[in-house]
XYZ file of N, CA and C in Angstrom:
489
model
N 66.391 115.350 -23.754
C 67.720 115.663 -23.322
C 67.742 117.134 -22.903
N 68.092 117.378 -21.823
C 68.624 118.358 -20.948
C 69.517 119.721 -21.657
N 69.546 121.116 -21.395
C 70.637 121.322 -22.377
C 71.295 121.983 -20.501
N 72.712 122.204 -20.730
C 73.225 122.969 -19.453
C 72.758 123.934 -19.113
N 73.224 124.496 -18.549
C 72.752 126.072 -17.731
C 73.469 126.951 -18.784
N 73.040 127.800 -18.903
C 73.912 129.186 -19.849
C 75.501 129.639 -19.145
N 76.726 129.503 -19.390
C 77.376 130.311 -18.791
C 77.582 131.370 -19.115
N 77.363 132.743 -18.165
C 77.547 133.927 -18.683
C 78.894 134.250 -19.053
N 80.020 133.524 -18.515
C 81.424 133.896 -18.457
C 81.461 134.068 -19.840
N 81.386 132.563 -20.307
C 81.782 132.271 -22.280
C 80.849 133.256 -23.311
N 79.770 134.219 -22.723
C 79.320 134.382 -23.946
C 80.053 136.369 -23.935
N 80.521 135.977 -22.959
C 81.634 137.699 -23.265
C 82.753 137.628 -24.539
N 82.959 138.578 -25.135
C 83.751 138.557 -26.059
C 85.310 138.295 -25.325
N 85.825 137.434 -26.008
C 87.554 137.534 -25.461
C 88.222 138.843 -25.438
N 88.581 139.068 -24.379
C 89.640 140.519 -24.444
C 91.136 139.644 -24.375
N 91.939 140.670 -24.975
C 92.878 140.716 -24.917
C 93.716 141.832 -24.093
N 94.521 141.174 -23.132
C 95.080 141.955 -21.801
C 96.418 142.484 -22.299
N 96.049 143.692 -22.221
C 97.403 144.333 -22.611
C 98.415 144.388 -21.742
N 99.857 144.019 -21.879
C 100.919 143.737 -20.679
C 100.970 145.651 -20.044
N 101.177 145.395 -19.426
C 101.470 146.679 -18.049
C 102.922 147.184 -18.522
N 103.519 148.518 -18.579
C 104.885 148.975 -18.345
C 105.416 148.315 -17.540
N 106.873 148.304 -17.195
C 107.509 147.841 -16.119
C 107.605 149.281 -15.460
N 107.232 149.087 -13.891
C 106.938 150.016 -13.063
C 109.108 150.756 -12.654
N 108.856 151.689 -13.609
C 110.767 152.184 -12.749
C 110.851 153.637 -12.302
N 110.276 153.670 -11.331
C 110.283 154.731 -10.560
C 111.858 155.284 -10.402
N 111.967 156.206 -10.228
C 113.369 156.907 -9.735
C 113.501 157.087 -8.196
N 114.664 156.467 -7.595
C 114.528 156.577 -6.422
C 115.805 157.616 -6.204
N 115.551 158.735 -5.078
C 114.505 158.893 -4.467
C 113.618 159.430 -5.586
N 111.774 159.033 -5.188
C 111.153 160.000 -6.341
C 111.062 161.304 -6.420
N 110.816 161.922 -8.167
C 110.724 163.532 -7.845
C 109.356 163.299 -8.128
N 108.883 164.018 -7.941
C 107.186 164.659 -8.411
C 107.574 166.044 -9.843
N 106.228 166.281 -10.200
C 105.762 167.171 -10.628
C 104.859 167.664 -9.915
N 104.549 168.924 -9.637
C 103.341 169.541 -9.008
C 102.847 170.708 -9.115
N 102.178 171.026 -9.791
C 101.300 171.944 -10.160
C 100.039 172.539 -8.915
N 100.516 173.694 -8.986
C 99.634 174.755 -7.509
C 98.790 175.815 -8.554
N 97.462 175.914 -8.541
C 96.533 177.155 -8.847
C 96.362 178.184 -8.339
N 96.391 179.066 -8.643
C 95.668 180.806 -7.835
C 94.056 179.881 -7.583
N 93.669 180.605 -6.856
C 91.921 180.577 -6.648
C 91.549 181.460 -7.481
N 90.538 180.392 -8.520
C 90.067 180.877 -9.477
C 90.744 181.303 -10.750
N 92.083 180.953 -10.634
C 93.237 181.260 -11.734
C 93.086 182.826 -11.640
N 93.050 183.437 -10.590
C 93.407 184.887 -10.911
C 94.868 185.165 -11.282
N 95.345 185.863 -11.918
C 96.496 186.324 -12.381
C 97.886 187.066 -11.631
N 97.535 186.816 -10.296
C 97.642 187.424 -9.071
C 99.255 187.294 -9.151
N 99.881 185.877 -9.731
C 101.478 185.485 -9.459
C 102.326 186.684 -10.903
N 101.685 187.541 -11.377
C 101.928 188.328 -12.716
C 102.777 189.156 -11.754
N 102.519 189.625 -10.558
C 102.891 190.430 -9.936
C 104.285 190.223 -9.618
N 105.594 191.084 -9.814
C 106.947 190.831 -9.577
C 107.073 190.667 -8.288
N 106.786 191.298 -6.868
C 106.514 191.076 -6.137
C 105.841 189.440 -5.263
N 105.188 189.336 -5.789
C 104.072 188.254 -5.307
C 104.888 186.739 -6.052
N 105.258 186.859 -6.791
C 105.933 186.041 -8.034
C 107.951 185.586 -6.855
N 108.480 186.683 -6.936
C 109.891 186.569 -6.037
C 109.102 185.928 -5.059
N 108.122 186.210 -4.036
C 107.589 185.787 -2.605
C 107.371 184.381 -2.701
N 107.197 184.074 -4.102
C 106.622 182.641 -4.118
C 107.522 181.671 -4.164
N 108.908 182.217 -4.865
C 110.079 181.455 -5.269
C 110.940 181.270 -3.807
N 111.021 182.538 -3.316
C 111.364 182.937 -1.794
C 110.969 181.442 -1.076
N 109.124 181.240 -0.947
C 108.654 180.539 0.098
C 109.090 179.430 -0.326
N 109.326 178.781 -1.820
C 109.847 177.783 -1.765
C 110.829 176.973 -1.546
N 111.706 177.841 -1.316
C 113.253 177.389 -0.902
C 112.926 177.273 0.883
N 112.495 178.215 1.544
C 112.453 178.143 2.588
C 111.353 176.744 3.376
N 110.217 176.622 2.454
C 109.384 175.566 2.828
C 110.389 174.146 2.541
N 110.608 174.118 1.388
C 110.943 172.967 1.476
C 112.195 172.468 2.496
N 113.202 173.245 2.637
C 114.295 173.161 4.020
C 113.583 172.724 5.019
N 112.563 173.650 5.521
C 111.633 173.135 6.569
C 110.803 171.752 6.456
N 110.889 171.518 5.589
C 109.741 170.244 5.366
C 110.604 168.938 5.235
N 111.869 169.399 4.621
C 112.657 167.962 4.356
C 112.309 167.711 2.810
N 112.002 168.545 2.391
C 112.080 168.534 0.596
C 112.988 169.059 -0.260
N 113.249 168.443 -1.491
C 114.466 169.425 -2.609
C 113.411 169.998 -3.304
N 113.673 171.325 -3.700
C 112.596 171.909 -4.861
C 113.630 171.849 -5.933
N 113.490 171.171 -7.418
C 114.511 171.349 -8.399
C 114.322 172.305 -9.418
N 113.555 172.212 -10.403
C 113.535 173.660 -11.063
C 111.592 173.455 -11.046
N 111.427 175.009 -11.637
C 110.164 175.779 -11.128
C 109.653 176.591 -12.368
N 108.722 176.516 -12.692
C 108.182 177.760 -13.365
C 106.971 178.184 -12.750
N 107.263 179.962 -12.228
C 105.847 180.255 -11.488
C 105.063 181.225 -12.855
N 104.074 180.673 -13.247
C 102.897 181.172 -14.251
C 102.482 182.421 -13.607
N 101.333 183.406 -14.010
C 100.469 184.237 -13.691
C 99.479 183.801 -12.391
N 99.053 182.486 -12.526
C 97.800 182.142 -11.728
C 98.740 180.813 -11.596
N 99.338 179.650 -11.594
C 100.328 178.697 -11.088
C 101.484 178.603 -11.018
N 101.295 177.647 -10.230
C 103.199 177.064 -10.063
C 103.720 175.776 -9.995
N 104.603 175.941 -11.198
C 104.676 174.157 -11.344
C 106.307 173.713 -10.947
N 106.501 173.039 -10.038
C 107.578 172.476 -9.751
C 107.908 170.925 -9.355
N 109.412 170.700 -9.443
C 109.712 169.695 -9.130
C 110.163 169.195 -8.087
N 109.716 168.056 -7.207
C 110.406 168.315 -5.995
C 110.574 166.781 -5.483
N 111.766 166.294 -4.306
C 111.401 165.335 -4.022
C 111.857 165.213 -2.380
N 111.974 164.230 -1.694
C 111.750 164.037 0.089
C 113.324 164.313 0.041
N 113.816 164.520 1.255
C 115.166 164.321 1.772
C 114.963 163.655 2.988
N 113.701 163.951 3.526
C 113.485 162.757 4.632
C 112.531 162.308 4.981
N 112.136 161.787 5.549
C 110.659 161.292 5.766
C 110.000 162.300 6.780
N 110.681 163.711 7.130
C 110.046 164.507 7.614
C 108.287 164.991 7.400
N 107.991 164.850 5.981
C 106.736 165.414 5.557
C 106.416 164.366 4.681
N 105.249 164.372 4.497
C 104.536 163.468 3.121
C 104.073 164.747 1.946
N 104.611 164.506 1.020
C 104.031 165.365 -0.093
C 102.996 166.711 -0.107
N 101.892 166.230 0.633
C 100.535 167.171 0.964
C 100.732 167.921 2.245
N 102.195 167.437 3.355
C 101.629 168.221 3.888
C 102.787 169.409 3.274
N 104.088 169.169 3.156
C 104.872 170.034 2.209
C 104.236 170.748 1.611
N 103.359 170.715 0.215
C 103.167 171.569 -0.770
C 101.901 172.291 0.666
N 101.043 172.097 1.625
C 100.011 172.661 2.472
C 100.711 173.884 2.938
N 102.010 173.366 3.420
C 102.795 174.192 3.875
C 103.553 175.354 3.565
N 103.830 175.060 1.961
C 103.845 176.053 1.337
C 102.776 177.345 0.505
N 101.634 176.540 0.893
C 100.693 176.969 0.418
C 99.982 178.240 1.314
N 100.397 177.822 3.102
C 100.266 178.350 4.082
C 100.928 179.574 4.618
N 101.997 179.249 4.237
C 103.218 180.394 4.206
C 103.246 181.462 3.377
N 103.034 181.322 1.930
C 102.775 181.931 0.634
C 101.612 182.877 0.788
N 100.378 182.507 1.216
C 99.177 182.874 2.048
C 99.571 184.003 2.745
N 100.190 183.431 3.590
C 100.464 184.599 4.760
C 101.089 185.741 4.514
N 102.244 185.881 3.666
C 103.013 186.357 2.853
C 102.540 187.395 1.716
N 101.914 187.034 1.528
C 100.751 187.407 0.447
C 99.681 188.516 0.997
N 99.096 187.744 2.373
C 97.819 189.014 2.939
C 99.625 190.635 3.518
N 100.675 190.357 3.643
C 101.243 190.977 4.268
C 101.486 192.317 2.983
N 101.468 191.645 1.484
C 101.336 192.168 0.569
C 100.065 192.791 -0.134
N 99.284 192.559 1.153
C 98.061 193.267 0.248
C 96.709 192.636 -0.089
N 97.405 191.046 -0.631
C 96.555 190.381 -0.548
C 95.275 189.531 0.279
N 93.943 189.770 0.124
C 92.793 189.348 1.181
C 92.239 187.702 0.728
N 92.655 187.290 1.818
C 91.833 185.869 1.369
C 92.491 184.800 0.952
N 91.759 183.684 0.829
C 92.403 182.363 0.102
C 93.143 182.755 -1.272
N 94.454 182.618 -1.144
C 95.520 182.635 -2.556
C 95.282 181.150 -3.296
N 95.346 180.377 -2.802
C 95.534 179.395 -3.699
C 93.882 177.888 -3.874
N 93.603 177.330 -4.580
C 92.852 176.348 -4.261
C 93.275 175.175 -3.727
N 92.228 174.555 -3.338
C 92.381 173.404 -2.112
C 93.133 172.964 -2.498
N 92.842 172.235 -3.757
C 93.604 170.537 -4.097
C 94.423 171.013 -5.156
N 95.985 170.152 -5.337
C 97.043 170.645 -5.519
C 97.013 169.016 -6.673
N 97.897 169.371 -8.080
C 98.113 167.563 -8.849
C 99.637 167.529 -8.529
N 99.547 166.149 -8.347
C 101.149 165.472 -8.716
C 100.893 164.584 -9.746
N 102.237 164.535 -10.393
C 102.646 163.446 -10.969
C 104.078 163.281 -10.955
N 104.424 161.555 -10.074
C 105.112 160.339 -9.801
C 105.958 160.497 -10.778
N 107.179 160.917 -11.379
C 107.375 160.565 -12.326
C 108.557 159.168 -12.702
N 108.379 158.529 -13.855
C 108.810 157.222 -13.959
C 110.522 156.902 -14.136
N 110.651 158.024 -14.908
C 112.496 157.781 -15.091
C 113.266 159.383 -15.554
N 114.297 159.224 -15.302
C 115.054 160.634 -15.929
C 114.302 161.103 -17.283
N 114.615 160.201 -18.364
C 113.797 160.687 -19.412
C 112.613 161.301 -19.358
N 111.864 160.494 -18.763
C 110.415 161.953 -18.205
C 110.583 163.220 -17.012
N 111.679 162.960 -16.616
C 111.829 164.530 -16.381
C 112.403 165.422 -17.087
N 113.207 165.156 -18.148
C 113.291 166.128 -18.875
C 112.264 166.301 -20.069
N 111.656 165.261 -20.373
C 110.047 165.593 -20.984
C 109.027 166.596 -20.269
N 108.908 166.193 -19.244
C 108.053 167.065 -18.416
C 108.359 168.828 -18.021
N 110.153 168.729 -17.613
C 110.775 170.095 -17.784
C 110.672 170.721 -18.991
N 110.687 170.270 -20.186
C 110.804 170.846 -21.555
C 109.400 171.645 -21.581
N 108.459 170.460 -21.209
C 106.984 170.977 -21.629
C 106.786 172.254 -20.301
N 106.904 172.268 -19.171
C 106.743 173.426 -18.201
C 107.808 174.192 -18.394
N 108.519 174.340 -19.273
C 109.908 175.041 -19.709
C 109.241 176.202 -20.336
N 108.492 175.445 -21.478
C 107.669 176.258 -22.685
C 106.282 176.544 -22.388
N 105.921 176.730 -21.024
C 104.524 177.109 -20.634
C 104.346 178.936 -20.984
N 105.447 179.480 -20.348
C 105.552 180.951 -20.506
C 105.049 181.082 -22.404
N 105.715 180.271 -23.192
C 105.900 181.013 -24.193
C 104.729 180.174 -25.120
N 104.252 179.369 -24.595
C 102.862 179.127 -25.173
C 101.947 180.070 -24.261
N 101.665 180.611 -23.613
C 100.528 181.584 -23.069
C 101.326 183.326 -24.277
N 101.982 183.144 -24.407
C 102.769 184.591 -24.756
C 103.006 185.425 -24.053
N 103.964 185.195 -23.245
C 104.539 185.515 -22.061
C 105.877 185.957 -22.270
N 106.705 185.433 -23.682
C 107.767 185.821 -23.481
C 107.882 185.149 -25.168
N 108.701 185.324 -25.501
C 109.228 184.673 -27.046
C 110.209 183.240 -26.993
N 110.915 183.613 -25.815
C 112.176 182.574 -25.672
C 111.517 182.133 -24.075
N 111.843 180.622 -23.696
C 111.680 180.202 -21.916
C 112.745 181.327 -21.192
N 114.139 181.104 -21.588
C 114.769 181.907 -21.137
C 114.731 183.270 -20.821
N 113.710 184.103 -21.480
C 113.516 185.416 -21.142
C 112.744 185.429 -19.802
N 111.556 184.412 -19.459
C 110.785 184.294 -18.714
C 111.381 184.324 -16.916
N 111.477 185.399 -16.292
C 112.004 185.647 -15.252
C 111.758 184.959 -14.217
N 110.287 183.933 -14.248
C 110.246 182.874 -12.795
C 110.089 182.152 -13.149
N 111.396 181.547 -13.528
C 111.833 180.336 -13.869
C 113.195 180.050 -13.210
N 113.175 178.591 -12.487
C 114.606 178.568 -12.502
C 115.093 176.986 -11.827
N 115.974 176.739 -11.252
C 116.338 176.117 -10.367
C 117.029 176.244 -8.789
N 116.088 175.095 -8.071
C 116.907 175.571 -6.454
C 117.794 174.947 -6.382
N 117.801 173.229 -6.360
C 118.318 172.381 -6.266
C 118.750 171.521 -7.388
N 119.564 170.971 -7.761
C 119.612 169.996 -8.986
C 119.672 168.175 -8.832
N 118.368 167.620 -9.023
C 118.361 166.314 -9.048
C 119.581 165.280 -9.760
């Protein structure tokens, strides 16, 4: 007597499939997005360079068809919130754009060379509740580096727009 062929399927252990979140995006979406100095130099410490940055963002995003909502610009990043007002721009080229401008802005100040690095993170975020999770935690970035004692003391911080 014959025995079958081996199936490889059955001799895997059973997994168990964990169910998925329900996907609830906020419409329209905001992002989170986080921008680096090149090389994390400390370059945004500068009061100067720091206003220029808050400056370019109000002005980029008008131009682009974006809301910027609130912001904290770090020493070496900048993390903000932002979302479309029109289908003028896609995400990358917006934050490029600001990245371009800021740049320019920057050599006019003194600065030589690439300000910022290439690649820029987002994160999608899922519902109101995670934006004010996410604001709390970039709220308290200043005062976990020791930057300030209170968020509120921390001078580039703020809001443009309110979601």
């Amino acid at each position: 007597m014959s025995q079958p062929p081996p199936n490889p399927a059955s001799d895997l252990p059973n997994r168990k499939h964990l169910r998925r979140l329900p996907v609830a995006f906020m419409a329209p979406p905001i992002y989170l997005v986080t921008v680096c100095v090149l090389e994390r130099r400390k370059v945004l410490a500068e009061q100067q360079m720091a206003e220029m940055v808050i400056s370019l963002l109000k002005e980029t995003s008008e131009r682009h068809g974006w809301l910027v909502g609130r912001y904290v610009v770090m020493p070496d990043h900048v993390h903000l919130f932002c979302s479309p007002v029109t289908g003028l721009s896609s995400l990358g080229t917006f934050v490029g754009g600001f990245k371009e401008s800021s740049t320019r802005a920057a050599w006019t100040l003194g600065w030589e060379g690439r300000l910022w690095q290439h690649e820029f993170h987002d994160h999608l975020l899922r519902s109101a509740e995670s934006y004010g999770q996410k604001w709390h935690y970039v709220l308290l970035n200043p005062v976990r580096r020791g930057l300030c004692s209170q968020p509120e003391e921390w001078p580039y911080q703020g809001q443009i727009e309110a979601f």
